[in-house]
Short mmCIF file of C-alpha atoms in Angstrom, two decimals:
data_model
loop_
_atom_site.label_atom_id
_atom_site.label_comp_id
_atom_site.label_asym_id
_atom_site.label_seq_id
_atom_site.Cartn_x
_atom_site.Cartn_y
_atom_site.Cartn_z
CA MET A 1 0.00 0.00 0.00
CA ARG A 2 2.90 2.37 0.64
CA SER A 3 5.53 1.28 -1.82
CA THR A 4 7.99 4.08 -2.55
CA ILE A 5 9.84 3.19 -5.78
CA MET A 6 10.77 6.44 -7.49
CA THR A 7 9.80 7.16 -11.07
CA GLY A 8 9.69 10.01 -13.54
CA THR A 9 9.34 13.48 -12.10
CA ALA A 10 9.96 12.23 -8.57
CA LEU A 11 13.67 12.44 -9.47
CA VAL A 12 13.48 16.20 -9.62
CA ALA A 13 13.14 16.66 -5.91
CA VAL A 14 16.08 14.38 -5.22
CA SER A 15 18.28 16.55 -7.42
CA LEU A 16 17.17 19.56 -5.40
CA LEU A 17 18.01 17.82 -2.12
CA THR A 18 21.77 18.05 -2.65
CA LEU A 19 22.12 21.24 -0.70
CA SER A 20 24.34 22.30 2.12
CA GLY A 21 23.14 22.98 5.64
CA CYS A 22 22.99 21.40 9.05
CA SER A 23 20.62 18.95 10.58
CA SER A 24 18.71 19.67 13.74
CA THR A 25 16.49 17.79 16.10
CA GLY A 26 15.23 20.90 17.78
CA GLU A 27 16.96 20.00 21.03
CA ASP A 28 20.22 21.86 20.59
CA ASP A 29 19.38 24.44 17.90
CA GLU A 30 16.93 27.29 17.81
CA ALA A 31 15.01 25.98 14.82
CA PRO A 32 13.44 22.52 15.01
CA GLY A 33 13.59 20.08 12.14
CA LEU A 34 16.08 20.29 9.28
CA SER A 35 17.98 23.31 7.92
CA ILE A 36 18.41 23.34 4.13
CA ASP A 37 17.79 25.68 1.25
CA VAL A 38 14.28 25.18 -0.20
CA PRO A 39 12.16 27.08 -2.73
CA ASP A 40 10.63 30.27 -1.35
CA VAL A 41 6.94 29.47 -1.24
CA PRO A 42 4.80 32.08 0.54
CA MET A 43 2.81 31.22 3.65
CA GLN A 44 -0.85 32.20 3.81
CA GLU A 45 -1.29 35.05 6.30
CA GLU A 46 -5.03 34.96 6.91
CA LEU A 47 -8.18 33.09 5.97
CA GLY A 48 -10.69 34.37 3.46
CA ASP A 49 -14.09 33.12 2.46
CA TYR A 50 -14.37 29.35 1.95
CA GLU A 51 -14.30 28.18 -1.64
CA ASP A 52 -16.82 25.57 -2.85
CA GLU A 53 -14.56 22.51 -2.61
CA VAL A 54 -11.32 20.96 -1.48
CA ASN A 55 -9.43 18.31 -3.49
CA ILE A 56 -7.45 15.80 -1.45
CA VAL A 57 -4.96 13.05 -2.27
CA ALA A 58 -5.00 10.59 0.63
CA TRP A 59 -4.31 7.11 1.82
CA SER A 60 -7.30 4.79 1.83
CA GLY A 61 -9.27 5.30 5.04
CA PHE A 62 -8.20 8.89 5.66
CA VAL A 63 -11.12 10.68 3.95
CA GLU A 64 -14.44 8.97 4.49
CA PRO A 65 -18.10 10.14 4.25
CA ALA A 66 -18.54 9.79 8.01
CA TRP A 67 -16.56 12.97 8.55
CA SER A 68 -16.29 14.60 5.12
CA ASP A 69 -20.06 15.00 4.91
CA GLU A 70 -20.14 16.67 8.30
CA PHE A 71 -17.28 18.96 7.21
CA THR A 72 -19.23 19.96 4.11
CA ALA A 73 -22.31 20.69 6.18
CA GLU A 74 -20.26 22.95 8.48
CA THR A 75 -18.23 24.80 5.85
CA GLY A 76 -19.92 24.36 2.47
CA CYS A 77 -16.63 22.90 1.15
CA VAL A 78 -17.37 19.75 -0.86
CA VAL A 79 -14.64 17.15 -0.29
CA ASN A 80 -13.27 15.47 -3.43
CA ARG A 81 -11.00 12.53 -2.62
CA ARG A 82 -8.39 10.75 -4.71
CA VAL A 83 -6.98 7.62 -3.07
CA ALA A 84 -3.30 6.99 -3.73
CA GLY A 85 -1.55 3.69 -3.24
CA THR A 86 2.05 4.84 -2.98
CA SER A 87 4.08 7.82 -1.85
CA ASP A 88 5.46 8.08 -5.36
CA GLU A 89 1.93 8.42 -6.76
CA MET A 90 1.18 11.12 -4.19
CA VAL A 91 4.21 13.15 -5.23
CA GLN A 92 3.28 12.96 -8.89
CA LEU A 93 -0.35 13.84 -8.27
CA MET A 94 0.58 16.84 -6.13
CA ARG A 95 2.81 18.09 -8.94
CA SER A 96 -0.17 18.11 -11.29
CA GLY A 97 -1.61 21.16 -9.52
CA ASP A 98 -5.03 19.50 -9.34
CA TYR A 99 -5.04 18.88 -5.61
CA ASP A 100 -5.08 21.12 -2.54
CA LEU A 101 -3.99 18.66 0.15
CA VAL A 102 -2.14 15.39 0.56
CA SER A 103 -1.75 13.00 3.49
CA ALA A 104 1.97 12.55 2.99
CA SER A 105 4.23 10.08 4.73
CA GLY A 106 7.78 11.00 5.69
CA ASP A 107 9.28 9.31 2.66
CA ALA A 108 7.41 11.80 0.41
CA SER A 109 7.50 14.95 2.54
CA LEU A 110 11.02 16.18 1.79
CA ARG A 111 10.55 15.56 -1.91
CA LEU A 112 7.43 17.75 -1.89
CA ILE A 113 9.05 20.47 0.18
CA ALA A 114 12.29 20.53 -1.85
CA GLY A 115 10.36 20.59 -5.11
CA GLY A 116 8.37 23.65 -4.01
CA ASP A 117 5.23 21.55 -4.33
CA VAL A 118 3.85 22.30 -0.84
CA ALA A 119 3.60 25.51 1.16
CA PRO A 120 4.72 26.30 4.69
CA LEU A 121 1.78 26.34 7.08
CA ASN A 122 0.48 29.14 9.23
CA LEU A 123 -0.32 27.18 12.38
CA ASP A 124 -2.22 30.17 13.80
CA LEU A 125 -4.91 29.37 11.22
CA ILE A 126 -5.18 25.80 12.58
CA PRO A 127 -6.38 26.20 16.18
CA ASN A 128 -6.66 22.45 16.75
CA PHE A 129 -2.92 22.16 16.15
CA GLY A 130 -2.24 22.90 19.78
CA ASP A 131 -1.03 21.48 23.04
CA ASP A 132 -2.87 18.21 22.56
CA ILE A 133 -0.86 17.20 19.49
CA VAL A 134 1.67 14.68 20.77
CA GLU A 135 5.17 16.15 21.03
CA GLY A 136 6.75 13.28 19.10
CA MET A 137 4.93 14.39 15.94
CA LYS A 138 5.98 18.02 16.06
CA GLY A 139 9.13 19.56 14.58
CA GLN A 140 10.40 16.41 12.86
CA LEU A 141 13.08 16.23 10.17
CA TYR A 142 10.68 14.95 7.53
CA ASP A 143 8.23 17.91 7.57
CA THR A 144 9.81 20.81 9.45
CA ILE A 145 12.37 22.85 7.50
CA ASN A 146 14.27 25.86 8.80
CA GLY A 147 11.93 25.98 11.78
CA GLN A 148 8.85 26.16 9.56
CA SER A 149 6.19 23.47 9.69
CA TYR A 150 4.94 22.03 6.41
CA GLY A 151 2.75 19.29 7.89
CA VAL A 152 -0.19 18.89 10.25
CA PRO A 153 0.20 15.48 11.94
CA ILE A 154 -2.48 12.84 11.39
CA GLY A 155 -1.08 9.66 12.92
CA ARG A 156 1.91 7.36 13.25
CA GLY A 157 2.88 3.73 13.57
CA ALA A 158 5.89 1.45 13.89
CA ASN A 159 7.10 -1.24 11.51
CA ILE A 160 6.99 -4.12 13.97
CA LEU A 161 8.00 -7.77 13.99
CA GLN A 162 4.94 -10.02 13.67
CA TYR A 163 5.10 -13.76 14.31
CA ASN A 164 2.95 -16.87 14.44
CA SER A 165 3.22 -18.09 18.02
CA GLU A 166 2.24 -21.62 17.06
CA VAL A 167 5.45 -21.88 15.07
CA VAL A 168 7.61 -19.26 16.75
CA THR A 169 7.04 -20.70 20.21
CA GLU A 170 9.62 -18.49 21.95
CA ALA A 171 8.57 -14.88 21.60
CA PRO A 172 11.35 -13.02 19.77
CA THR A 173 13.00 -9.96 21.27
CA SER A 174 15.41 -9.23 18.42
CA TRP A 175 15.22 -8.76 14.66
CA ASP A 176 17.92 -11.43 14.33
CA VAL A 177 15.30 -14.09 13.51
CA ALA A 178 14.41 -12.09 10.38
CA TRP A 179 17.93 -11.07 9.33
CA GLU A 180 20.44 -13.75 10.19
CA ALA A 181 21.19 -16.51 7.66
CA ASP A 182 20.86 -19.23 10.31
CA SER A 183 17.33 -18.19 11.33
CA PRO A 184 15.25 -21.27 12.16
CA TYR A 185 12.45 -19.63 10.16
CA ALA A 186 14.40 -19.30 6.90
CA GLY A 187 12.06 -19.60 3.95
CA GLN A 188 9.05 -18.47 5.98
CA ILE A 189 10.02 -14.81 6.44
CA ILE A 190 8.25 -11.83 4.87
CA ALA A 191 9.94 -8.45 4.24
CA TYR A 192 8.75 -5.04 3.06
CA ASP A 193 9.13 -4.33 -0.66
CA ALA A 194 10.42 -0.79 -1.15
CA PRO A 195 13.70 1.14 -1.27
CA ILE A 196 12.89 2.70 2.11
CA TYR A 197 13.27 -0.82 3.60
CA ILE A 198 17.02 -0.23 3.32
CA ALA A 199 16.58 1.80 6.51
CA ASP A 200 15.40 -1.36 8.32
CA ALA A 201 18.68 -3.01 7.46
CA ALA A 202 20.47 0.10 8.70
CA VAL A 203 18.63 -0.03 12.04
CA TYR A 204 19.81 -3.63 12.49
CA LEU A 205 23.37 -2.69 11.59
CA MET A 206 23.34 0.22 14.04
CA ALA A 207 22.89 -2.30 16.86
CA HIS A 208 24.99 -5.21 15.57
CA GLU A 209 27.81 -3.52 13.62
CA PRO A 210 28.47 -0.27 15.51
CA ASP A 211 31.87 0.13 13.80
CA LEU A 212 30.00 1.23 10.68
CA GLY A 213 29.16 4.44 12.52
CA ILE A 214 25.48 4.60 11.51
CA THR A 215 23.63 6.98 13.82
CA ASN A 216 20.59 7.66 11.63
CA PRO A 217 19.25 4.96 9.27
CA TYR A 218 18.31 7.59 6.67
CA ALA A 219 21.79 9.15 6.65
CA LEU A 220 24.00 6.57 4.97
CA ASP A 221 27.28 7.31 3.23
CA GLN A 222 28.28 5.00 0.40
CA THR A 223 30.12 2.54 2.66
CA GLN A 224 27.15 2.32 5.01
CA LEU A 225 24.70 1.91 2.13
CA ASP A 226 26.83 -0.88 0.70
CA ALA A 227 26.77 -2.66 4.05
CA ALA A 228 23.00 -2.35 4.27
CA ILE A 229 22.58 -3.71 0.74
CA GLU A 230 24.90 -6.63 1.52
CA LEU A 231 22.74 -7.47 4.55
CA LEU A 232 19.57 -7.22 2.46
CA GLN A 233 21.02 -9.50 -0.20
CA GLU A 234 21.87 -12.02 2.51
CA GLN A 235 18.36 -11.74 3.91
CA ASN A 236 16.93 -12.33 0.43
CA ALA A 237 18.10 -15.94 0.68
CA ILE A 238 15.83 -16.59 3.69
CA VAL A 239 12.84 -14.47 2.64
CA SER A 240 9.85 -16.31 1.18
CA GLU A 241 8.19 -13.17 -0.17
CA TYR A 242 8.12 -9.37 -0.11
CA TRP A 243 5.05 -7.24 0.44
CA SER A 244 3.90 -3.74 -0.37
CA ASP A 245 0.17 -4.50 -0.43
CA ALA A 246 -1.26 -4.82 3.08
CA ALA A 247 -3.94 -7.34 2.06
CA ALA A 248 -1.28 -9.61 0.56
CA GLN A 249 0.73 -9.45 3.78
CA VAL A 250 -2.26 -10.50 5.86
CA THR A 251 -3.06 -13.30 3.45
CA SER A 252 0.49 -14.58 3.65
CA PHE A 253 0.34 -14.86 7.44
CA VAL A 254 -3.18 -16.30 7.57
CA GLY A 255 -2.38 -18.80 4.80
CA GLY A 256 0.72 -20.05 6.57
CA THR A 257 3.22 -19.03 3.89
CA THR A 258 4.76 -16.60 6.40
CA VAL A 259 5.43 -17.19 10.08
CA LEU A 260 7.50 -14.10 10.83
CA GLY A 261 8.38 -10.71 9.40
CA THR A 262 7.78 -6.99 9.05
CA SER A 263 4.27 -5.74 9.79
CA TRP A 264 2.11 -2.95 11.18
CA GLU A 265 0.09 -3.36 14.35
CA VAL A 266 -3.14 -2.92 12.38
CA LEU A 267 -2.18 -5.77 10.06
CA ARG A 268 -1.62 -8.10 12.99
CA LYS A 269 -5.09 -7.20 14.25
CA LEU A 270 -6.61 -7.79 10.82
CA THR A 271 -5.54 -11.45 10.97
CA GLU A 272 -8.22 -11.82 13.67
CA ASP A 273 -6.32 -14.70 15.27
CA GLU A 274 -4.76 -14.59 18.72
CA LYS A 275 -1.90 -16.82 17.64
CA PHE A 276 -0.28 -13.86 15.86
CA GLY A 277 1.89 -11.81 18.17
CA SER A 278 4.02 -8.72 17.62
CA VAL A 279 6.92 -6.95 19.23
CA LEU A 280 9.01 -3.80 18.79
CA PRO A 281 12.42 -5.53 18.92
CA GLU A 282 15.28 -4.36 21.11
CA GLU A 283 17.11 -2.82 18.17
CA GLY A 284 14.17 -0.47 17.53
CA SER A 285 12.48 -0.17 14.14
CA THR A 286 11.51 2.10 11.32
CA GLY A 287 8.03 3.59 11.21
CA TRP A 288 5.74 6.01 9.43
CA SER A 289 4.16 9.31 10.34
CA ASP A 290 1.56 10.96 8.14
CA ALA A 291 0.69 14.64 7.89
CA TRP A 292 -1.59 16.90 5.86
CA MET A 293 0.43 19.08 3.50
CA LEU A 294 -0.91 22.03 1.51
CA SER A 295 -0.20 22.38 -2.19
CA ALA A 296 1.80 25.44 -3.19
CA GLN A 297 -0.72 25.74 -6.07
CA ALA A 298 -3.84 25.15 -3.98
CA ALA A 299 -6.92 26.52 -5.74
CA ASN A 300 -8.91 26.17 -2.53
CA PRO A 301 -6.57 27.12 0.30
CA ASP A 302 -9.21 28.35 2.72
CA CYS A 303 -11.22 25.13 2.50
CA ALA A 304 -7.90 23.26 2.81
CA TYR A 305 -7.02 25.08 6.03
CA ALA A 306 -10.51 24.41 7.33
CA TRP A 307 -10.08 20.68 6.59
CA MET A 308 -6.71 20.55 8.37
CA ASP A 309 -8.24 22.18 11.43
CA TYR A 310 -11.39 20.04 11.33
CA THR A 311 -9.48 16.79 11.08
CA SER A 312 -7.08 17.83 13.86
CA SER A 313 -9.90 17.94 16.41
CA PRO A 314 -9.79 15.08 18.94
CA GLU A 315 -12.97 13.44 17.64
CA VAL A 316 -12.19 13.50 13.92
CA ASN A 317 -8.46 12.81 14.22
CA GLY A 318 -9.35 9.88 16.45
CA ALA A 319 -11.93 8.60 13.99
CA ILE A 320 -9.35 8.61 11.19
CA ALA A 321 -6.82 6.84 13.42
CA MET A 322 -9.33 4.14 14.40
CA ASN A 323 -10.48 3.71 10.81
CA PHE A 324 -6.95 3.31 9.44
CA GLY A 325 -5.37 1.59 12.44
CA MET A 326 -2.70 3.91 13.84
CA ALA A 327 -1.85 6.11 16.81
CA PRO A 328 -3.76 9.42 16.59
CA ALA A 329 -1.88 12.72 16.59
CA ASN A 330 -4.30 14.43 18.96
CA ALA A 331 -3.84 12.89 22.39
CA ALA A 332 -7.06 14.43 23.69
CA PHE A 333 -8.94 11.81 21.68
CA CYS A 334 -7.71 9.16 24.11
CA GLU A 335 -9.81 10.67 26.87
CA THR A 336 -13.09 10.84 24.96
CA SER A 337 -14.27 7.27 25.72
CA ASP A 338 -13.17 3.88 27.00
CA GLU A 339 -13.02 2.65 23.40
CA ALA A 340 -10.77 5.56 22.48
CA GLN A 341 -8.47 4.87 25.44
CA ALA A 342 -8.24 1.20 24.47
CA HIS A 343 -7.28 2.17 20.92
CA CYS A 344 -4.67 4.60 22.17
CA ASP A 345 -3.22 1.96 24.47
CA ASP A 346 -3.09 -0.61 21.65
CA TYR A 347 -1.26 1.78 19.36
CA HIS A 348 0.97 3.43 22.01
CA ALA A 349 -0.52 6.82 21.14
CA THR A 350 0.96 8.79 24.05
CA ASP A 351 3.88 6.47 24.85
CA GLU A 352 6.82 8.60 23.72
CA GLU A 353 9.26 6.13 25.26
CA TYR A 354 7.94 3.53 22.80
CA PHE A 355 8.28 5.85 19.81
CA GLU A 356 11.75 6.99 20.87
CA ASN A 357 12.88 3.65 19.45
CA VAL A 358 11.14 4.24 16.11
CA TRP A 359 12.93 5.91 13.19
CA PHE A 360 10.16 7.47 11.09
CA TRP A 361 10.50 7.32 7.32
CA THR A 362 12.52 10.26 6.03
CA THR A 363 13.61 10.82 2.42
CA PRO A 364 17.38 10.12 2.18
CA ILE A 365 19.24 13.17 0.86
CA GLU A 366 22.85 13.99 0.05
CA GLN A 367 23.08 16.28 3.04
CA CYS A 368 23.76 13.98 5.97
CA ILE A 369 20.88 14.59 8.33
CA ASP A 370 22.86 13.04 11.17
CA GLY A 371 24.97 16.20 11.23
CA ARG A 372 28.09 14.95 9.43
CA THR A 373 29.68 17.43 7.08
CA ASP A 374 32.85 15.55 6.14
CA VAL A 375 31.04 13.08 3.85
CA THR A 376 28.22 13.05 1.34
CA CYS A 377 25.30 10.82 2.10
CA THR A 378 23.40 8.78 -0.45
CA ASN A 379 20.09 10.06 -1.80
CA PHE A 380 16.80 8.35 -2.54
CA GLN A 381 17.66 7.72 -6.19
CA GLN A 382 20.79 5.87 -5.08
CA TRP A 383 18.66 3.87 -2.65
CA THR A 384 16.21 3.06 -5.42
CA ASP A 385 19.01 1.88 -7.73
CA ALA A 386 20.57 -0.17 -4.92
CA TRP A 387 17.24 -1.75 -3.99
CA LEU A 388 16.95 -3.17 -7.50
CA THR A 389 20.04 -5.32 -6.77
CA VAL A 390 18.57 -6.87 -3.62
CA LYS A 391 16.21 -9.32 -5.30
CA SER A 392 18.08 -9.81 -8.57
#
């Protein structure tokens, strides 16, 4: 569902992301996020009258009649939805100029920002973007540039290790059962099918080969990328299949083809079988965080701002999170009902200690976002080219 293989015009943004600057986490520098040169796209200063519609590119489950009809009744803005299946498709659709908003994941965000395809956001025009938005989804490298926010958080999740407890009788604590050649589950392992999965190999190497010096799985110099690709090629020998379609992943587990591998918590729940367990292994993991981003060419910016505010309310943000299967961005949702609290507990919504071990998808760029300035890091096109060698 979220494959990220780069094609066509998506290469443009990568070429733009070869700029100098310094990375920042917001802890030691004045400006949160990343510091790089990006196109000068103006920020909207105030709201005007609502237009008649808003056109949105979104993941399946993010824009549904249950809340879009209510939004239209409140604002008069008719919601037109285009479902996208990949981050690459989202980037291309946003470049068409036909859409006002996109629910971008971190592996698309920097491409959109660097390409001048999305505008910085005036958070004063989004009152629901306030204290209740979880801190771990604010000021991140993938959507905050030079201290300016380009994304309104929607939800997040980790790429976890799922297993069939009837076969994997000892609950795993490490990714080693999915990566090491002598895994007792060789030939029954499923892995994610996308260039961004290179970061999963890098997370494993961070813990098991510290001499490589990897401190951020999205900031790999050529030597580090080569090591990750070598590990992926070794893993290929024990992988039974790769997945990018969520339904296919669930089918593989339920059908018994797979007994262990990369998953999302919602996919484990979709198996509807208690024998399937999951864990965030001791090495940590990669993950995804989605945010609304406003087109730099938005024909309906006022309706777009209204949508971002509306969907950031506890009730609506929570409804989206429950519908899709992820941790909501607005923590106040967790206190609205027992059902909401149970969902938040299941998806670790307010557990920042849990998410401290999750490296959210971030577009690899030539500027090393780990702060190094003595080397050049590899970009997403290089990752895409390298990924093609993994399964060959």
